mmCIF file of N, CA and C in Angstrom:
data_model
loop_
_atom_site.group_PDB
_atom_site.id
_atom_site.type_symbol
_atom_site.label_atom_id
_atom_site.label_comp_id
_atom_site.label_asym_id
_atom_site.label_seq_id
_atom_site.Cartn_x
_atom_site.Cartn_y
_atom_site.Cartn_z
ATOM 1 N N LYS A 20 79.688 -15.943 61.437
ATOM 2 C CA LYS A 20 79.000 -16.532 60.182
ATOM 3 C C LYS A 20 78.848 -15.739 59.215
ATOM 4 N N GLY A 21 79.026 -16.082 57.941
ATOM 5 C CA GLY A 21 79.082 -15.824 56.858
ATOM 6 C C GLY A 21 80.028 -14.768 56.222
ATOM 7 N N GLN A 22 81.152 -14.831 56.957
ATOM 8 C CA GLN A 22 82.438 -14.293 56.881
ATOM 9 C C GLN A 22 83.510 -14.937 56.077
ATOM 10 N N LYS A 23 84.358 -14.342 55.529
ATOM 11 C CA LYS A 23 85.322 -15.446 55.022
ATOM 12 C C LYS A 23 86.363 -15.124 56.064
ATOM 13 N N LEU A 24 87.204 -16.451 56.230
ATOM 14 C CA LEU A 24 88.486 -16.349 57.447
ATOM 15 C C LEU A 24 89.540 -16.589 56.531
ATOM 16 N N ILE A 25 90.803 -16.117 56.860
ATOM 17 C CA ILE A 25 91.952 -16.391 56.077
ATOM 18 C C ILE A 25 93.095 -16.574 57.168
ATOM 19 N N ILE A 26 93.189 -18.056 56.968
ATOM 20 C CA ILE A 26 94.551 -18.574 57.683
ATOM 21 C C ILE A 26 95.738 -18.720 57.086
ATOM 22 N N ASP A 27 96.848 -18.560 57.849
ATOM 23 C CA ASP A 27 98.177 -18.547 57.092
ATOM 24 C C ASP A 27 98.396 -19.948 57.626
ATOM 25 N N VAL A 28 98.929 -20.903 56.763
ATOM 26 C CA VAL A 28 99.005 -22.492 56.798
ATOM 27 C C VAL A 28 100.691 -22.932 56.258
ATOM 28 N N PHE A 29 101.201 -23.475 57.093
ATOM 29 C CA PHE A 29 102.748 -23.793 56.804
ATOM 30 C C PHE A 29 102.505 -25.134 55.875
ATOM 31 N N ASP A 30 102.906 -24.906 54.905
ATOM 32 C CA ASP A 30 102.517 -26.065 53.502
ATOM 33 C C ASP A 30 103.571 -26.917 53.444
ATOM 34 N N SER A 31 103.571 -27.676 54.334
ATOM 35 C CA SER A 31 104.790 -28.770 54.351
ATOM 36 C C SER A 31 104.714 -30.025 53.249
ATOM 37 N N TYR A 32 103.388 -30.441 52.570
ATOM 38 C CA TYR A 32 103.258 -31.233 51.888
ATOM 39 C C TYR A 32 102.752 -30.640 50.437
ATOM 40 N N ASN A 33 103.427 -29.452 50.151
ATOM 41 C CA ASN A 33 103.275 -28.586 48.888
ATOM 42 C C ASN A 33 101.779 -28.882 48.431
ATOM 43 N N LEU A 34 100.865 -28.385 49.079
ATOM 44 C CA LEU A 34 99.618 -28.488 48.649
ATOM 45 C C LEU A 34 99.442 -27.317 47.732
ATOM 46 N N SER A 35 100.020 -26.508 47.264
ATOM 47 C CA SER A 35 99.935 -25.361 46.085
ATOM 48 C C SER A 35 99.796 -26.215 44.647
ATOM 49 N N LEU A 36 100.323 -27.153 44.982
ATOM 50 C CA LEU A 36 100.324 -27.905 43.569
ATOM 51 C C LEU A 36 99.204 -28.795 43.004
ATOM 52 N N TYR A 37 98.013 -28.508 44.181
ATOM 53 C CA TYR A 37 96.872 -29.386 44.260
ATOM 54 C C TYR A 37 95.668 -28.470 44.206
ATOM 55 N N GLN A 38 94.464 -29.302 43.519
ATOM 56 C CA GLN A 38 93.216 -28.481 43.599
ATOM 57 C C GLN A 38 92.442 -28.711 45.028
ATOM 58 N N ILE A 39 92.365 -27.822 46.009
ATOM 59 C CA ILE A 39 91.614 -28.302 47.341
ATOM 60 C C ILE A 39 90.263 -28.535 47.074
ATOM 61 N N ASN A 40 90.046 -29.541 47.484
ATOM 62 C CA ASN A 40 88.327 -29.912 47.434
ATOM 63 C C ASN A 40 87.694 -29.400 48.790
ATOM 64 N N THR A 41 88.032 -29.941 49.911
ATOM 65 C CA THR A 41 87.143 -29.351 51.271
ATOM 66 C C THR A 41 88.559 -28.957 51.934
ATOM 67 N N LEU A 42 87.940 -28.313 53.172
ATOM 68 C CA LEU A 42 88.866 -27.761 54.364
ATOM 69 C C LEU A 42 87.934 -28.047 55.537
ATOM 70 N N GLU A 43 88.331 -28.462 56.533
ATOM 71 C CA GLU A 43 87.714 -28.646 57.853
ATOM 72 C C GLU A 43 88.615 -28.390 58.826
ATOM 73 N N ILE A 44 88.048 -27.431 59.669
ATOM 74 C CA ILE A 44 88.944 -26.996 61.092
ATOM 75 C C ILE A 44 88.575 -27.812 62.150
ATOM 76 N N VAL A 45 89.374 -28.394 62.848
ATOM 77 C CA VAL A 45 88.741 -29.323 63.838
ATOM 78 C C VAL A 45 89.624 -29.131 65.202
ATOM 79 N N GLN A 46 88.943 -29.228 66.262
ATOM 80 C CA GLN A 46 89.725 -28.967 67.548
ATOM 81 C C GLN A 46 89.583 -30.223 68.480
ATOM 82 N N ASP A 47 90.865 -30.802 68.998
ATOM 83 C CA ASP A 47 91.035 -31.844 69.905
ATOM 84 C C ASP A 47 90.781 -31.310 71.209
ATOM 85 N N SER A 48 90.515 -32.334 72.111
ATOM 86 C CA SER A 48 90.321 -32.433 73.455
ATOM 87 C C SER A 48 91.372 -31.526 74.178
ATOM 88 N N ARG A 49 92.446 -31.030 73.742
ATOM 89 C CA ARG A 49 93.398 -29.983 74.666
ATOM 90 C C ARG A 49 93.459 -28.731 73.998
ATOM 91 N N ASN A 50 92.176 -28.192 72.870
ATOM 92 C CA ASN A 50 92.005 -27.188 72.526
ATOM 93 C C ASN A 50 93.299 -26.532 71.448
ATOM 94 N N HIS A 51 93.478 -27.885 70.688
ATOM 95 C CA HIS A 51 94.693 -27.630 69.525
ATOM 96 C C HIS A 51 93.616 -27.764 68.376
ATOM 97 N N TRP A 52 93.817 -27.010 67.264
ATOM 98 C CA TRP A 52 93.253 -26.742 66.212
ATOM 99 C C TRP A 52 94.077 -27.163 65.280
ATOM 100 N N TYR A 53 93.323 -28.102 64.097
ATOM 101 C CA TYR A 53 93.791 -28.712 62.986
ATOM 102 C C TYR A 53 92.907 -28.305 62.022
ATOM 103 N N ALA A 54 93.700 -28.498 60.419
ATOM 104 C CA ALA A 54 93.099 -28.298 59.450
ATOM 105 C C ALA A 54 93.060 -29.479 58.507
ATOM 106 N N CYS A 55 91.977 -29.995 58.354
ATOM 107 C CA CYS A 55 92.109 -31.173 57.597
ATOM 108 C C CYS A 55 91.488 -30.881 56.148
ATOM 109 N N ILE A 56 92.557 -31.396 55.002
ATOM 110 C CA ILE A 56 92.290 -30.793 53.883
ATOM 111 C C ILE A 56 92.210 -32.043 52.783
ATOM 112 N N THR A 57 91.299 -32.018 51.976
ATOM 113 C CA THR A 57 91.370 -32.924 51.055
ATOM 114 C C THR A 57 91.547 -32.519 49.609
ATOM 115 N N VAL A 58 92.113 -33.042 49.036
ATOM 116 C CA VAL A 58 92.512 -32.515 47.245
ATOM 117 C C VAL A 58 91.776 -33.380 46.342
ATOM 118 N N LYS A 59 91.615 -32.935 45.120
ATOM 119 C CA LYS A 59 90.806 -33.434 44.270
ATOM 120 C C LYS A 59 91.802 -34.454 43.618
ATOM 121 N N GLU A 60 93.026 -34.520 43.207
ATOM 122 C CA GLU A 60 93.238 -35.599 42.507
ATOM 123 C C GLU A 60 94.597 -35.420 43.356
ATOM 124 N N PHE A 61 95.121 -36.718 43.813
ATOM 125 C CA PHE A 61 96.588 -36.797 44.486
ATOM 126 C C PHE A 61 97.231 -37.838 43.683
ATOM 127 N N PRO A 62 98.513 -37.714 43.584
ATOM 128 C CA PRO A 62 99.681 -38.704 42.701
ATOM 129 C C PRO A 62 99.284 -39.892 43.034
ATOM 130 N N LYS A 63 99.210 -40.627 42.083
ATOM 131 C CA LYS A 63 99.320 -42.454 42.478
ATOM 132 C C LYS A 63 100.709 -42.756 42.780
ATOM 133 N N THR A 64 100.630 -43.552 43.710
ATOM 134 C CA THR A 64 102.069 -44.144 44.172
ATOM 135 C C THR A 64 101.837 -45.835 43.612
ATOM 136 N N VAL A 65 102.972 -46.113 43.396
ATOM 137 C CA VAL A 65 103.296 -47.495 42.945
ATOM 138 C C VAL A 65 103.421 -48.188 44.110
ATOM 139 N N CYS A 66 102.616 -49.366 44.362
ATOM 140 C CA CYS A 66 103.059 -50.145 45.631
ATOM 141 C C CYS A 66 103.714 -51.578 45.335
ATOM 142 N N GLY A 67 104.182 -52.114 46.086
ATOM 143 C CA GLY A 67 105.283 -53.247 46.146
ATOM 144 C C GLY A 67 104.444 -54.436 45.114
ATOM 145 N N THR A 68 105.400 -55.343 44.916
ATOM 146 C CA THR A 68 104.659 -56.715 44.247
ATOM 147 C C THR A 68 104.711 -57.887 45.055
ATOM 148 N N SER A 69 105.117 -57.813 46.395
ATOM 149 C CA SER A 69 105.115 -59.221 47.416
ATOM 150 C C SER A 69 103.867 -59.122 47.863
ATOM 151 N N GLN A 70 103.262 -60.165 48.569
ATOM 152 C CA GLN A 70 102.393 -60.648 49.576
ATOM 153 C C GLN A 70 102.651 -60.848 51.097
ATOM 154 N N VAL A 71 101.911 -60.471 52.007
ATOM 155 C CA VAL A 71 102.062 -60.710 53.227
ATOM 156 C C VAL A 71 100.617 -60.525 53.995
ATOM 157 N N GLY A 72 100.787 -61.471 54.998
ATOM 158 C CA GLY A 72 99.967 -61.882 55.857
ATOM 159 C C GLY A 72 100.019 -61.369 57.266
ATOM 160 N N ILE A 73 98.765 -60.857 57.826
ATOM 161 C CA ILE A 73 98.850 -60.226 59.245
ATOM 162 C C ILE A 73 98.256 -60.970 60.352
ATOM 163 N N ASP A 74 98.786 -61.370 61.326
ATOM 164 C CA ASP A 74 97.906 -62.312 62.386
ATOM 165 C C ASP A 74 97.836 -61.233 63.869
ATOM 166 N N LEU A 75 96.326 -61.309 63.899
ATOM 167 C CA LEU A 75 95.899 -60.301 65.098
ATOM 168 C C LEU A 75 96.105 -61.137 66.142
ATOM 169 N N GLY A 76 96.757 -60.782 67.244
ATOM 170 C CA GLY A 76 97.075 -61.538 68.197
ATOM 171 C C GLY A 76 97.187 -61.020 69.797
ATOM 172 N N CYS A 77 97.179 -61.740 70.875
ATOM 173 C CA CYS A 77 97.072 -61.055 71.914
ATOM 174 C C CYS A 77 98.301 -60.557 72.552
ATOM 175 N N LYS A 78 99.346 -61.199 72.329
ATOM 176 C CA LYS A 78 100.701 -60.623 72.942
ATOM 177 C C LYS A 78 100.918 -59.454 72.271
ATOM 178 N N ASP A 79 101.036 -59.501 70.952
ATOM 179 C CA ASP A 79 101.290 -58.208 70.039
ATOM 180 C C ASP A 79 100.184 -57.880 69.499
ATOM 181 N N ALA A 80 99.816 -56.594 68.657
ATOM 182 C CA ALA A 80 98.513 -56.068 68.460
ATOM 183 C C ALA A 80 98.444 -56.900 66.996
ATOM 184 N N ALA A 81 99.579 -56.728 66.020
ATOM 185 C CA ALA A 81 99.580 -57.453 64.893
ATOM 186 C C ALA A 81 101.356 -57.969 64.423
ATOM 187 N N VAL A 82 101.397 -59.017 64.074
ATOM 188 C CA VAL A 82 102.267 -59.963 63.568
ATOM 189 C C VAL A 82 102.410 -59.993 61.983
ATOM 190 N N SER A 83 103.303 -59.484 61.319
ATOM 191 C CA SER A 83 103.272 -59.909 59.753
ATOM 192 C C SER A 83 103.925 -61.195 59.406
ATOM 193 N N SER A 84 103.627 -61.608 58.252
ATOM 194 C CA SER A 84 104.384 -62.999 58.067
ATOM 195 C C SER A 84 106.093 -62.594 57.698
ATOM 196 N N GLU A 85 106.167 -61.271 57.460
ATOM 197 C CA GLU A 85 107.692 -61.051 57.558
ATOM 198 C C GLU A 85 108.484 -61.002 58.807
ATOM 199 N N GLY A 86 107.603 -61.239 59.987
ATOM 200 C CA GLY A 86 108.348 -60.927 61.113
ATOM 201 C C GLY A 86 108.222 -59.298 61.621
ATOM 202 N N ASP A 87 107.663 -58.594 61.007
ATOM 203 C CA ASP A 87 107.499 -57.224 61.340
ATOM 204 C C ASP A 87 106.344 -57.248 62.563
ATOM 205 N N GLN A 88 106.462 -56.410 63.711
ATOM 206 C CA GLN A 88 105.300 -56.629 64.703
ATOM 207 C C GLN A 88 104.972 -55.299 65.184
ATOM 208 N N LEU A 89 103.623 -54.738 65.365
ATOM 209 C CA LEU A 89 103.102 -53.485 66.013
ATOM 210 C C LEU A 89 102.900 -53.935 67.537
ATOM 211 N N GLN A 90 103.655 -53.000 68.187
ATOM 212 C CA GLN A 90 103.292 -53.448 69.448
ATOM 213 C C GLN A 90 102.828 -52.081 70.406
ATOM 214 N N ILE A 91 101.760 -51.769 71.007
ATOM 215 C CA ILE A 91 101.062 -50.776 71.284
ATOM 216 C C ILE A 91 101.370 -50.693 72.760
ATOM 217 N N LYS A 92 102.216 -51.764 73.174
ATOM 218 C CA LYS A 92 102.500 -51.714 74.777
ATOM 219 C C LYS A 92 103.435 -50.787 75.041
ATOM 220 N N VAL A 93 104.205 -50.278 74.053
ATOM 221 C CA VAL A 93 105.260 -49.124 74.370
ATOM 222 C C VAL A 93 104.640 -47.864 75.016
ATOM 223 N N THR A 94 103.503 -47.568 75.062
ATOM 224 C CA THR A 94 102.757 -46.654 75.849
ATOM 225 C C THR A 94 102.587 -46.998 77.152
ATOM 226 N N HIS A 95 103.211 -48.001 77.885
ATOM 227 C CA HIS A 95 102.774 -48.021 78.936
ATOM 228 C C HIS A 95 103.764 -47.307 80.049
ATOM 229 N N GLN A 96 104.764 -46.921 79.160
ATOM 230 C CA GLN A 96 105.796 -45.871 80.033
ATOM 231 C C GLN A 96 105.357 -44.449 80.567
ATOM 232 N N TYR A 97 104.337 -44.141 79.917
ATOM 233 C CA TYR A 97 103.334 -43.187 80.516
ATOM 234 C C TYR A 97 102.761 -43.268 81.625
ATOM 235 N N ALA A 98 102.585 -44.486 82.171
ATOM 236 C CA ALA A 98 101.519 -45.127 83.309
ATOM 237 C C ALA A 98 101.893 -44.455 84.311
ATOM 238 N N GLU A 99 103.156 -43.953 84.901
ATOM 239 C CA GLU A 99 103.503 -43.786 86.047
ATOM 240 C C GLU A 99 103.230 -42.258 86.160
ATOM 241 N N LYS A 100 103.416 -41.618 85.089
ATOM 242 C CA LYS A 100 103.313 -39.898 85.076
ATOM 243 C C LYS A 100 101.799 -39.684 84.877
ATOM 244 N N LEU A 101 101.057 -40.655 84.182
ATOM 245 C CA LEU A 101 99.593 -40.535 84.338
ATOM 246 C C LEU A 101 98.671 -40.616 85.606
ATOM 247 N N ALA A 102 99.578 -41.459 86.214
ATOM 248 C CA ALA A 102 98.997 -41.994 87.741
ATOM 249 C C ALA A 102 99.092 -40.712 88.731
ATOM 250 N N SER A 103 100.440 -40.252 88.474
ATOM 251 C CA SER A 103 100.693 -38.964 89.378
ATOM 252 C C SER A 103 99.924 -37.798 89.148
ATOM 253 N N ALA A 104 99.783 -37.701 87.918
ATOM 254 C CA ALA A 104 98.748 -36.732 87.654
ATOM 255 C C ALA A 104 97.496 -36.959 87.739
ATOM 256 N N GLN A 105 96.844 -37.815 87.831
ATOM 257 C CA GLN A 105 95.281 -38.329 88.290
ATOM 258 C C GLN A 105 95.382 -38.222 90.054
ATOM 259 N N ARG A 106 96.439 -38.521 90.479
ATOM 260 C CA ARG A 106 96.586 -38.579 92.010
ATOM 261 C C ARG A 106 96.580 -36.907 92.448
ATOM 262 N N ALA A 107 96.809 -35.910 91.652
ATOM 263 C CA ALA A 107 97.393 -34.552 91.970
ATOM 264 C C ALA A 107 96.089 -34.070 91.422
ATOM 265 N N LYS A 108 95.108 -34.769 90.827
ATOM 266 C CA LYS A 108 93.972 -34.030 89.991
ATOM 267 C C LYS A 108 93.969 -32.881 88.905
ATOM 268 N N ASN A 109 95.492 -32.989 88.450
ATOM 269 C CA ASN A 109 95.920 -31.880 87.610
ATOM 270 C C ASN A 109 95.203 -32.470 86.138
ATOM 271 N N LYS A 110 93.878 -32.153 86.035
ATOM 272 C CA LYS A 110 93.245 -32.236 84.727
ATOM 273 C C LYS A 110 94.069 -31.832 83.320
ATOM 274 N N LYS A 111 94.623 -30.806 83.390
ATOM 275 C CA LYS A 111 95.146 -30.521 82.334
ATOM 276 C C LYS A 111 96.273 -31.281 81.952
ATOM 277 N N ARG A 112 97.149 -31.766 83.024
ATOM 278 C CA ARG A 112 98.240 -32.808 82.638
ATOM 279 C C ARG A 112 97.657 -34.271 82.135
ATOM 280 N N VAL A 113 96.712 -34.557 82.621
ATOM 281 C CA VAL A 113 96.055 -35.786 82.380
ATOM 282 C C VAL A 113 95.601 -35.676 81.019
ATOM 283 N N LYS A 114 95.010 -34.712 80.312
ATOM 284 C CA LYS A 114 94.762 -34.585 79.168
ATOM 285 C C LYS A 114 96.104 -34.544 78.128
ATOM 286 N N ALA A 115 96.860 -33.903 78.622
ATOM 287 C CA ALA A 115 98.116 -33.905 77.700
ATOM 288 C C ALA A 115 98.716 -35.413 77.670
ATOM 289 N N ILE A 116 98.787 -35.970 78.863
ATOM 290 C CA ILE A 116 99.527 -37.489 78.914
ATOM 291 C C ILE A 116 98.485 -38.211 77.846
ATOM 292 N N HIS A 117 97.296 -38.168 78.083
ATOM 293 C CA HIS A 117 96.401 -38.970 76.970
ATOM 294 C C HIS A 117 96.292 -38.831 75.826
ATOM 295 N N ALA A 118 96.669 -37.620 75.685
ATOM 296 C CA ALA A 118 96.791 -37.006 74.257
ATOM 297 C C ALA A 118 98.201 -37.539 73.373
ATOM 298 N N LYS A 119 99.406 -37.745 74.393
ATOM 299 C CA LYS A 119 100.764 -38.070 73.758
ATOM 300 C C LYS A 119 100.417 -39.600 73.629
ATOM 301 N N ILE A 120 99.503 -40.462 74.702
ATOM 302 C CA ILE A 120 99.803 -41.855 74.498
ATOM 303 C C ILE A 120 98.813 -42.018 73.028
ATOM 304 N N LYS A 121 97.775 -41.321 72.950
ATOM 305 C CA LYS A 121 96.906 -41.409 71.676
ATOM 306 C C LYS A 121 97.677 -41.082 70.205
ATOM 307 N N ASN A 122 98.402 -40.015 70.385
ATOM 308 C CA ASN A 122 99.436 -39.639 69.017
ATOM 309 C C ASN A 122 100.457 -40.864 69.128
ATOM 310 N N THR A 123 100.911 -41.256 70.161
ATOM 311 C CA THR A 123 102.111 -42.602 69.948
ATOM 312 C C THR A 123 101.699 -43.465 69.330
ATOM 313 N N ARG A 124 100.217 -43.886 69.635
ATOM 314 C CA ARG A 124 99.670 -45.132 69.266
ATOM 315 C C ARG A 124 99.293 -44.813 67.766
ATOM 316 N N GLN A 125 98.721 -43.971 67.450
ATOM 317 C CA GLN A 125 98.408 -43.570 65.868
ATOM 318 C C GLN A 125 99.631 -43.403 64.919
ATOM 319 N N ASP A 126 100.699 -42.915 65.580
ATOM 320 C CA ASP A 126 101.783 -42.867 64.605
ATOM 321 C C ASP A 126 102.626 -44.137 64.573
ATOM 322 N N MET A 127 102.305 -45.070 65.572
ATOM 323 C CA MET A 127 103.192 -46.504 65.512
ATOM 324 C C MET A 127 102.294 -47.215 64.517
ATOM 325 N N ILE A 128 100.888 -47.069 64.592
ATOM 326 C CA ILE A 128 99.807 -47.775 63.620
ATOM 327 C C ILE A 128 100.143 -47.264 62.345
ATOM 328 N N HIS A 129 100.193 -45.800 61.827
ATOM 329 C CA HIS A 129 100.491 -45.522 61.019
ATOM 330 C C HIS A 129 101.551 -45.778 60.091
ATOM 331 N N LYS A 130 102.818 -45.995 60.849
ATOM 332 C CA LYS A 130 104.008 -46.426 60.275
ATOM 333 C C LYS A 130 103.946 -47.688 59.807
ATOM 334 N N PHE A 131 103.328 -48.450 60.623
ATOM 335 C CA PHE A 131 103.429 -50.101 60.643
ATOM 336 C C PHE A 131 102.276 -50.210 59.411
ATOM 337 N N THR A 132 101.271 -49.768 59.100
ATOM 338 C CA THR A 132 100.694 -50.094 58.005
ATOM 339 C C THR A 132 101.182 -49.487 56.679
ATOM 340 N N SER A 133 101.707 -47.958 56.862
ATOM 341 C CA SER A 133 102.137 -47.799 55.578
ATOM 342 C C SER A 133 103.094 -48.239 55.027
ATOM 343 N N LYS A 134 104.134 -48.941 55.862
ATOM 344 C CA LYS A 134 105.283 -49.793 55.377
ATOM 345 C C LYS A 134 104.729 -50.979 54.952
ATOM 346 N N LEU A 135 103.492 -51.763 55.030
ATOM 347 C CA LEU A 135 103.057 -52.605 54.773
ATOM 348 C C LEU A 135 102.513 -52.507 53.130
ATOM 349 N N VAL A 136 101.479 -51.291 53.229
ATOM 350 C CA VAL A 136 100.919 -51.282 52.056
ATOM 351 C C VAL A 136 101.660 -50.646 50.982
ATOM 352 N N LYS A 137 103.213 -49.886 51.279
ATOM 353 C CA LYS A 137 104.027 -49.627 50.240
ATOM 354 C C LYS A 137 104.968 -50.724 49.814
ATOM 355 N N ALA A 138 105.052 -51.811 50.343
ATOM 356 C CA ALA A 138 105.810 -52.887 50.290
ATOM 357 C C ALA A 138 104.941 -54.169 49.453
ATOM 358 N N ASN A 139 103.962 -54.174 49.537
ATOM 359 C CA ASN A 139 102.698 -55.546 49.057
ATOM 360 C C ASN A 139 101.851 -54.800 48.372
ATOM 361 N N ASN A 140 101.407 -55.902 47.428
ATOM 362 C CA ASN A 140 100.048 -55.539 46.779
ATOM 363 C C ASN A 140 99.058 -56.289 47.216
ATOM 364 N N LEU A 141 99.354 -57.276 47.858
ATOM 365 C CA LEU A 141 98.264 -58.161 48.711
ATOM 366 C C LEU A 141 98.531 -58.181 50.172
ATOM 367 N N ILE A 142 97.519 -58.028 51.057
ATOM 368 C CA ILE A 142 97.881 -58.114 52.403
ATOM 369 C C ILE A 142 96.585 -59.001 52.710
ATOM 370 N N VAL A 143 96.618 -60.145 53.501
ATOM 371 C CA VAL A 143 95.989 -60.968 54.175
ATOM 372 C C VAL A 143 95.590 -60.878 55.451
ATOM 373 N N VAL A 144 94.369 -60.468 56.221
ATOM 374 C CA VAL A 144 94.476 -60.595 57.348
ATOM 375 C C VAL A 144 93.945 -61.857 57.793
ATOM 376 N N GLY A 145 94.440 -62.307 59.197
ATOM 377 C CA GLY A 145 93.952 -63.521 59.754
ATOM 378 C C GLY A 145 92.810 -63.529 60.498
ATOM 379 N N LYS A 146 91.906 -64.296 60.598
ATOM 380 C CA LYS A 146 90.679 -64.637 61.234
ATOM 381 C C LYS A 146 90.761 -65.282 62.618
ATOM 382 N N ILE A 147 90.280 -64.546 63.630
ATOM 383 C CA ILE A 147 90.440 -65.411 65.035
ATOM 384 C C ILE A 147 89.007 -65.826 65.434
ATOM 385 N N LYS A 148 89.255 -67.314 65.879
ATOM 386 C CA LYS A 148 87.572 -67.567 65.970
ATOM 387 C C LYS A 148 87.881 -67.857 67.698
ATOM 388 N N SER A 149 86.855 -67.297 68.308
ATOM 389 C CA SER A 149 86.629 -67.323 69.691
ATOM 390 C C SER A 149 86.379 -68.642 70.247
ATOM 391 N N ASN A 150 86.034 -69.668 69.546
ATOM 392 C CA ASN A 150 85.658 -70.883 70.322
ATOM 393 C C ASN A 150 87.216 -71.154 70.631
ATOM 394 N N SER A 151 88.182 -71.004 70.198
ATOM 395 C CA SER A 151 89.826 -71.520 70.453
ATOM 396 C C SER A 151 89.984 -70.899 71.744
ATOM 397 N N PHE A 152 89.729 -69.600 72.205
ATOM 398 C CA PHE A 152 89.859 -69.063 73.467
ATOM 399 C C PHE A 152 89.278 -69.514 74.770
ATOM 400 N N THR A 153 87.932 -69.912 74.328
ATOM 401 C CA THR A 153 87.091 -70.376 75.420
ATOM 402 C C THR A 153 87.243 -71.801 76.070
ATOM 403 N N SER A 154 87.839 -72.483 74.860
ATOM 404 C CA SER A 154 88.300 -74.039 75.523
ATOM 405 C C SER A 154 89.667 -74.147 76.078
ATOM 406 N N SER A 155 90.064 -72.863 76.112
ATOM 407 C CA SER A 155 91.515 -72.873 76.714
ATOM 408 C C SER A 155 91.799 -72.347 77.987
ATOM 409 N N LYS A 156 93.231 -72.270 78.059
ATOM 410 C CA LYS A 156 93.376 -71.081 79.499
ATOM 411 C C LYS A 156 93.711 -69.839 78.988
ATOM 412 N N LEU A 157 93.172 -69.559 77.643
ATOM 413 C CA LEU A 157 93.357 -68.073 77.178
ATOM 414 C C LEU A 157 92.267 -67.345 77.842
ATOM 415 N N ALA A 158 91.081 -67.993 77.917
ATOM 416 C CA ALA A 158 90.000 -67.401 78.223
ATOM 417 C C ALA A 158 89.855 -66.740 79.767
#
């Protein structure tokens, strides 16, 4: 406490061009460390000119009006490995598989949303009424 810490960082985003505002060191559940950096001014990117609507559904996590789908169910491929690691009571492997599932889902969500934001200047999200689910077989 009260000492300066010098850390070597791989600069894949060319951070030397920006003025760093804050830096926070974070540790995840697998004891991996990450540096969360915010910069004062980030170059503004031009977004698209079209419009898109997003439907949040039961079968797929989200479907855009252009037909793009966000499917989170791809992570079910890790179910067998997770089950065998849990039966073997291998806590380290269970943490690793959960981290892999989390990172895969976050990556898929990030790719889907960043593609929508880059291509569109208006994004509308549909609203689901819960009454329609209770009156049908979907309940």
